[in-house]
PDB file of C-alpha atoms in Angstrom:
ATOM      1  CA  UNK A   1     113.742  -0.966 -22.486  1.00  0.00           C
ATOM      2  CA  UNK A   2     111.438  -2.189 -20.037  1.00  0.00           C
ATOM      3  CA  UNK A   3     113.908  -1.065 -16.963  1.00  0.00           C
ATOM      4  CA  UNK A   4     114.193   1.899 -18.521  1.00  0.00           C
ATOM      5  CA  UNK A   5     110.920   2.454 -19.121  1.00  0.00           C
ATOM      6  CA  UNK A   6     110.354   1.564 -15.275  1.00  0.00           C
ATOM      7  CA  UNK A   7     112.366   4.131 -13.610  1.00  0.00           C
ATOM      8  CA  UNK A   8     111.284   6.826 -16.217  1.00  0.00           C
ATOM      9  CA  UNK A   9     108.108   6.450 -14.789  1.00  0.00           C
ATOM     10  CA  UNK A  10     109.270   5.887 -11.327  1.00  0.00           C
ATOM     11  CA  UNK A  11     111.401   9.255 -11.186  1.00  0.00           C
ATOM     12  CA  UNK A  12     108.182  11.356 -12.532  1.00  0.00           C
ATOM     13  CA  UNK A  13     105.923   9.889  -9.749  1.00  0.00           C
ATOM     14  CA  UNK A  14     103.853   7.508 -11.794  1.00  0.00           C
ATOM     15  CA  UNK A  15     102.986   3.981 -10.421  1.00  0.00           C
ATOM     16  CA  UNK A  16     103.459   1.026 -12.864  1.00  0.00           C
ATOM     17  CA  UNK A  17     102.879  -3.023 -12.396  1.00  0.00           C
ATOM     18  CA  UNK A  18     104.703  -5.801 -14.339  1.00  0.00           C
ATOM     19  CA  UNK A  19     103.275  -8.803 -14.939  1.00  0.00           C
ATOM     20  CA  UNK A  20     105.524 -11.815 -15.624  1.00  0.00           C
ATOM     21  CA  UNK A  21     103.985 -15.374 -16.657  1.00  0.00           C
ATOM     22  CA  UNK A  22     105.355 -18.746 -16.245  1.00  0.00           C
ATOM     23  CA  UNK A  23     104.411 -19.575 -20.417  1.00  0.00           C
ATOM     24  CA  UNK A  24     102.447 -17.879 -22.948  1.00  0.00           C
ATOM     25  CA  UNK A  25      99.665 -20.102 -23.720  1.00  0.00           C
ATOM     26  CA  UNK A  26      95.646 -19.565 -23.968  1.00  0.00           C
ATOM     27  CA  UNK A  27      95.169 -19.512 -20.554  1.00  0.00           C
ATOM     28  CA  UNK A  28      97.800 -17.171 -19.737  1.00  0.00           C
ATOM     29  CA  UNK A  29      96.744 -14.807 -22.019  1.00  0.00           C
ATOM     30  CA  UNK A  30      93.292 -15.119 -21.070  1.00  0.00           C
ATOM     31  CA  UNK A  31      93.973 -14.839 -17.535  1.00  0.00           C
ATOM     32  CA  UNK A  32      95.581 -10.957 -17.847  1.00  0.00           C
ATOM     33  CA  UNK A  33      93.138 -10.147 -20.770  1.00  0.00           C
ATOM     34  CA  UNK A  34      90.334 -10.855 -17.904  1.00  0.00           C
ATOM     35  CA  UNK A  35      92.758  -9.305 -15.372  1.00  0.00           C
ATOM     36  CA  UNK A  36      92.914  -5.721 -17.590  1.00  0.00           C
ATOM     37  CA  UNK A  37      89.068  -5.561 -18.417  1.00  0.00           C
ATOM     38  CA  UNK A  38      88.769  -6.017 -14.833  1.00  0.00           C
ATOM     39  CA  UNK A  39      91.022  -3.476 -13.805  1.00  0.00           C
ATOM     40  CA  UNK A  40      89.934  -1.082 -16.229  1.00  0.00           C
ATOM     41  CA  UNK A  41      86.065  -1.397 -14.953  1.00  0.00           C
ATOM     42  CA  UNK A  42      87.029  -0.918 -11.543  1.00  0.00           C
ATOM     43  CA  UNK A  43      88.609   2.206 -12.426  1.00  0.00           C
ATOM     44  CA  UNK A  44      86.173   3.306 -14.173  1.00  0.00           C
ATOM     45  CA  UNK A  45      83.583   3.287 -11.626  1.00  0.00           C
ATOM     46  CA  UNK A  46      86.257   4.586  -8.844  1.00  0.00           C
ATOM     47  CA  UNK A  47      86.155   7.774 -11.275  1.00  0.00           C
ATOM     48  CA  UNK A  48      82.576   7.695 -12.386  1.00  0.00           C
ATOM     49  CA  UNK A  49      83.200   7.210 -16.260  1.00  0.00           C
ATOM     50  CA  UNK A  50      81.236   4.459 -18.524  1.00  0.00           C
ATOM     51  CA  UNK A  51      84.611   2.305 -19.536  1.00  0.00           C
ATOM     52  CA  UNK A  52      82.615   0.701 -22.285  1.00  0.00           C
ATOM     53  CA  UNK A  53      80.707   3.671 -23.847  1.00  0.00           C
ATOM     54  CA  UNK A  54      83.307   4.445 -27.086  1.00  0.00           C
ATOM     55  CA  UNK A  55      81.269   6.476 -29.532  1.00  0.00           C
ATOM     56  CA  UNK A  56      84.205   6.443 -31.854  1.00  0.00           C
ATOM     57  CA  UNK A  57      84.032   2.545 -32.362  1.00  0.00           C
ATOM     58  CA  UNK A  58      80.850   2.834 -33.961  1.00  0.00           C
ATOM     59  CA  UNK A  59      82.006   5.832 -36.142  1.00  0.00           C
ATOM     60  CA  UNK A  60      84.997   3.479 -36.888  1.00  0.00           C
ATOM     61  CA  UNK A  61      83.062   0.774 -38.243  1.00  0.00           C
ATOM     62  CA  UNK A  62      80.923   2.947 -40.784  1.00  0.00           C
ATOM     63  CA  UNK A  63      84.711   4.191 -42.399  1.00  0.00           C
ATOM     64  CA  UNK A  64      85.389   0.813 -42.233  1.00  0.00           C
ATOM     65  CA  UNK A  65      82.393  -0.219 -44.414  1.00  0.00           C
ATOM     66  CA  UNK A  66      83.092   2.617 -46.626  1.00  0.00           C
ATOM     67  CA  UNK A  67      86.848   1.541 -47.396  1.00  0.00           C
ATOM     68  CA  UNK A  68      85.219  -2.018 -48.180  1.00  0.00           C
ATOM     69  CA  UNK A  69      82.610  -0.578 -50.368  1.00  0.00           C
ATOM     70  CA  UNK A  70      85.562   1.878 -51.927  1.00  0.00           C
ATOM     71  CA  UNK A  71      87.752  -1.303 -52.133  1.00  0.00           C
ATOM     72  CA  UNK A  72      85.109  -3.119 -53.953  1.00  0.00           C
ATOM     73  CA  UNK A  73      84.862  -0.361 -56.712  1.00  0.00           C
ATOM     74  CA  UNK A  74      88.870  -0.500 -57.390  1.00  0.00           C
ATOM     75  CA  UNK A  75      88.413  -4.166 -57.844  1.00  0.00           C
ATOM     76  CA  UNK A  76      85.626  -3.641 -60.258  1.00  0.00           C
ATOM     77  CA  UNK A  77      87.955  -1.091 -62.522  1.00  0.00           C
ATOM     78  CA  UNK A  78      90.848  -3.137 -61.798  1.00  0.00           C
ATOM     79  CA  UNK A  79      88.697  -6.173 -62.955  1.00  0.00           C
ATOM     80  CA  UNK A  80      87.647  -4.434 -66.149  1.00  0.00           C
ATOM     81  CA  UNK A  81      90.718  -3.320 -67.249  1.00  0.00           C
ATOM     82  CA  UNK A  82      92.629  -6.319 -66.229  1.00  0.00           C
ATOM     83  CA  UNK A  83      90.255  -8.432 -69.052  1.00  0.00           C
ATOM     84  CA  UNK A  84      90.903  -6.167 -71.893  1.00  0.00           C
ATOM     85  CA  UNK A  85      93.140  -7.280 -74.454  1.00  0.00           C
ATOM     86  CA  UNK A  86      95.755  -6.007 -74.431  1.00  0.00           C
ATOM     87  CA  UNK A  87      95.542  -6.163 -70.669  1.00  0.00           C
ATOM     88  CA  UNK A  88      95.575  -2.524 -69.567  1.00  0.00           C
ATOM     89  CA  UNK A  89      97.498  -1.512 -65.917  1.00  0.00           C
ATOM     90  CA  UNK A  90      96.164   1.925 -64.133  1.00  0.00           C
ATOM     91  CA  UNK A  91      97.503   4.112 -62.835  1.00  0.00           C
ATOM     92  CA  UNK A  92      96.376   5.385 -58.998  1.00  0.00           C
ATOM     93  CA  UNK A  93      95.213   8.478 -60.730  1.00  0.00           C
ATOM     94  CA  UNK A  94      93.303   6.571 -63.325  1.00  0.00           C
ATOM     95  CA  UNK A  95      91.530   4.118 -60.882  1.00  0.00           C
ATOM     96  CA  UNK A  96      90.510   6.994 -58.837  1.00  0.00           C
ATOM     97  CA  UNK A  97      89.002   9.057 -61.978  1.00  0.00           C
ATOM     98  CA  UNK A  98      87.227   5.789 -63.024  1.00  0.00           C
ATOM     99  CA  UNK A  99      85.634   5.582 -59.777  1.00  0.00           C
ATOM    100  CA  UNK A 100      85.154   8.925 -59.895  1.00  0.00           C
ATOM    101  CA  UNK A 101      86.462   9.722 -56.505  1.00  0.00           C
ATOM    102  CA  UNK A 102      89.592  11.871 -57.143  1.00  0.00           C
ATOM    103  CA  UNK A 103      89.997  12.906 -53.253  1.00  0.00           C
ATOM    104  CA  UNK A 104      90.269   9.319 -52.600  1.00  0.00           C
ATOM    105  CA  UNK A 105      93.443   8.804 -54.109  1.00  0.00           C
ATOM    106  CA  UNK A 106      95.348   8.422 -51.035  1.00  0.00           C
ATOM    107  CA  UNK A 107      93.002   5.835 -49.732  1.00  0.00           C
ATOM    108  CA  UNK A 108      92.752   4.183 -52.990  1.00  0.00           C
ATOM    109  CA  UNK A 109      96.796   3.397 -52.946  1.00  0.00           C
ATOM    110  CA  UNK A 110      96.278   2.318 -49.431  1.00  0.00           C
ATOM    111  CA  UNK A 111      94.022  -0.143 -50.611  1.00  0.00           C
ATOM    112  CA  UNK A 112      96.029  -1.221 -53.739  1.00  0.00           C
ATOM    113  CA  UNK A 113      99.399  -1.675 -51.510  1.00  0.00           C
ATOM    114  CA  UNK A 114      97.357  -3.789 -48.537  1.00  0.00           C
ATOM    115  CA  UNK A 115      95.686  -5.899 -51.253  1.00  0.00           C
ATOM    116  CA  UNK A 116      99.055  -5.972 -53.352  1.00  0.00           C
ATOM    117  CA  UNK A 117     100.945  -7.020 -49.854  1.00  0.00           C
ATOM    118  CA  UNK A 118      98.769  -9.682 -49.135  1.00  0.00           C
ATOM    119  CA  UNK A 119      98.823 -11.795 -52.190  1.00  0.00           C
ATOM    120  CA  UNK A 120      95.151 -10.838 -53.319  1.00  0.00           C
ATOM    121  CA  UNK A 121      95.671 -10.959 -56.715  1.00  0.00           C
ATOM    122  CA  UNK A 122      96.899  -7.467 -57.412  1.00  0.00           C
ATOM    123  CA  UNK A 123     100.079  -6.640 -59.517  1.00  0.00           C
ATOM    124  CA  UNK A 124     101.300  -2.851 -57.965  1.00  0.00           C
ATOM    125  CA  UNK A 125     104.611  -2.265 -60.285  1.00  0.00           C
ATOM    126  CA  UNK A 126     106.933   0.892 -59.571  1.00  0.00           C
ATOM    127  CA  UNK A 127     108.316   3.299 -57.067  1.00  0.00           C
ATOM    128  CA  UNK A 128     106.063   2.769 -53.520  1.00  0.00           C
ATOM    129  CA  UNK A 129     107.847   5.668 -52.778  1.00  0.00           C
ATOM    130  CA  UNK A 130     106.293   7.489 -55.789  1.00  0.00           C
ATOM    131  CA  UNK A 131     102.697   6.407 -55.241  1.00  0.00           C
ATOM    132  CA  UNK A 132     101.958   8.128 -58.669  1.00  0.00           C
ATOM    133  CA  UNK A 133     104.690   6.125 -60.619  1.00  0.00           C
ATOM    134  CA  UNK A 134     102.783   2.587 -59.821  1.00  0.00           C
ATOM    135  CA  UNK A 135     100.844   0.618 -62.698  1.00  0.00           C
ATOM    136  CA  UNK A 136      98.409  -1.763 -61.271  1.00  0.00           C
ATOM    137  CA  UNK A 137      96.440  -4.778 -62.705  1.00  0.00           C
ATOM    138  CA  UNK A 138      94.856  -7.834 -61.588  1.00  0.00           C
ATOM    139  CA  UNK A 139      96.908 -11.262 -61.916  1.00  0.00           C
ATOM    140  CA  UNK A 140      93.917 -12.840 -63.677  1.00  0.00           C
ATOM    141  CA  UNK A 141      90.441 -11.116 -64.472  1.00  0.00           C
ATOM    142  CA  UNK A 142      87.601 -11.986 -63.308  1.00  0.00           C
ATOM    143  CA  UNK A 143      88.161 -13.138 -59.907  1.00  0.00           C
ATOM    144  CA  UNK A 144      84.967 -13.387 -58.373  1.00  0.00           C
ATOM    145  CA  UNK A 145      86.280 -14.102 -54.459  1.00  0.00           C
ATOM    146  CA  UNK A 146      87.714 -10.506 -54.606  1.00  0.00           C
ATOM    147  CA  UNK A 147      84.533  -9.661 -55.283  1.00  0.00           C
ATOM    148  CA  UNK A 148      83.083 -11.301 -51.778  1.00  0.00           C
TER     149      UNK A 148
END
């Protein structure tokens, strides 16, 4: 891939480096981290641009808060029908009515099959390829360090 990759580029006219290191350790890996934010303010300023000025990170970290706050709601309905007895699993469709965001749903599953992935005390039962066919519930209710 990466000779490949090399003469691709070399047979259309564009330049390219490779780096090799002796071992990947801290200090190689901070050495071309340094080495590419230098290299990327240098070019900057050769072609007058601000390198550093990324509007779109801050707009990325209000979605991001939104998910979170989003996330936290699931949790909550998750949470309360999770301590029911019987327990009672939701649907993605029912968690998003009972947060009443409906034209979340897609970010909703997102959320359920991250959380479900990573062990944080979701159940997500079904078809992933048939988002709509999954029943969800919460291993054990009230868990408070979801909540955090």
């Amino acid at each position: 891939m990466l000779q490949g990759t090399r003469s691709a580029l070399y047979a259309n006219d564009r330049e390219s480096i490779t780096v090799t290191v002796q071992e990947v350790n801290p200090r190689s890996v901070g050495a071309l981290i340094a080495l590419y934010e230098r290299a990327v303010g240098i070019y900057a300023s050769l072609v007058n641009i601000n390198a550093y000025h990324q509007p779109g990170v801050e707009a990325g970290k209000k979605a991001a808060g939104e998910v979170l706050v989003l996330q936290k709601r699931v949790l909550a309905v998750l949470n309360e029908a999770s301590c029911k007895e019987p327990a009672e699993p939701l649907t993605v469709d029912e968690i998003a009515d009972r947060c009443h965001e409906p034209e979340q749903i897609e970010m909703i599953y997102k959320i359920i099959a991250h959380m479900a992935a990573n062990d944080r005390a979701i159940i997500a039962e079904g078809n992933c390829g048939s988002p709509r066919s999954i029943k969800v519930f919460l291993v054990e209710c009230n868990v408070d360090e979801l909540f955090s």
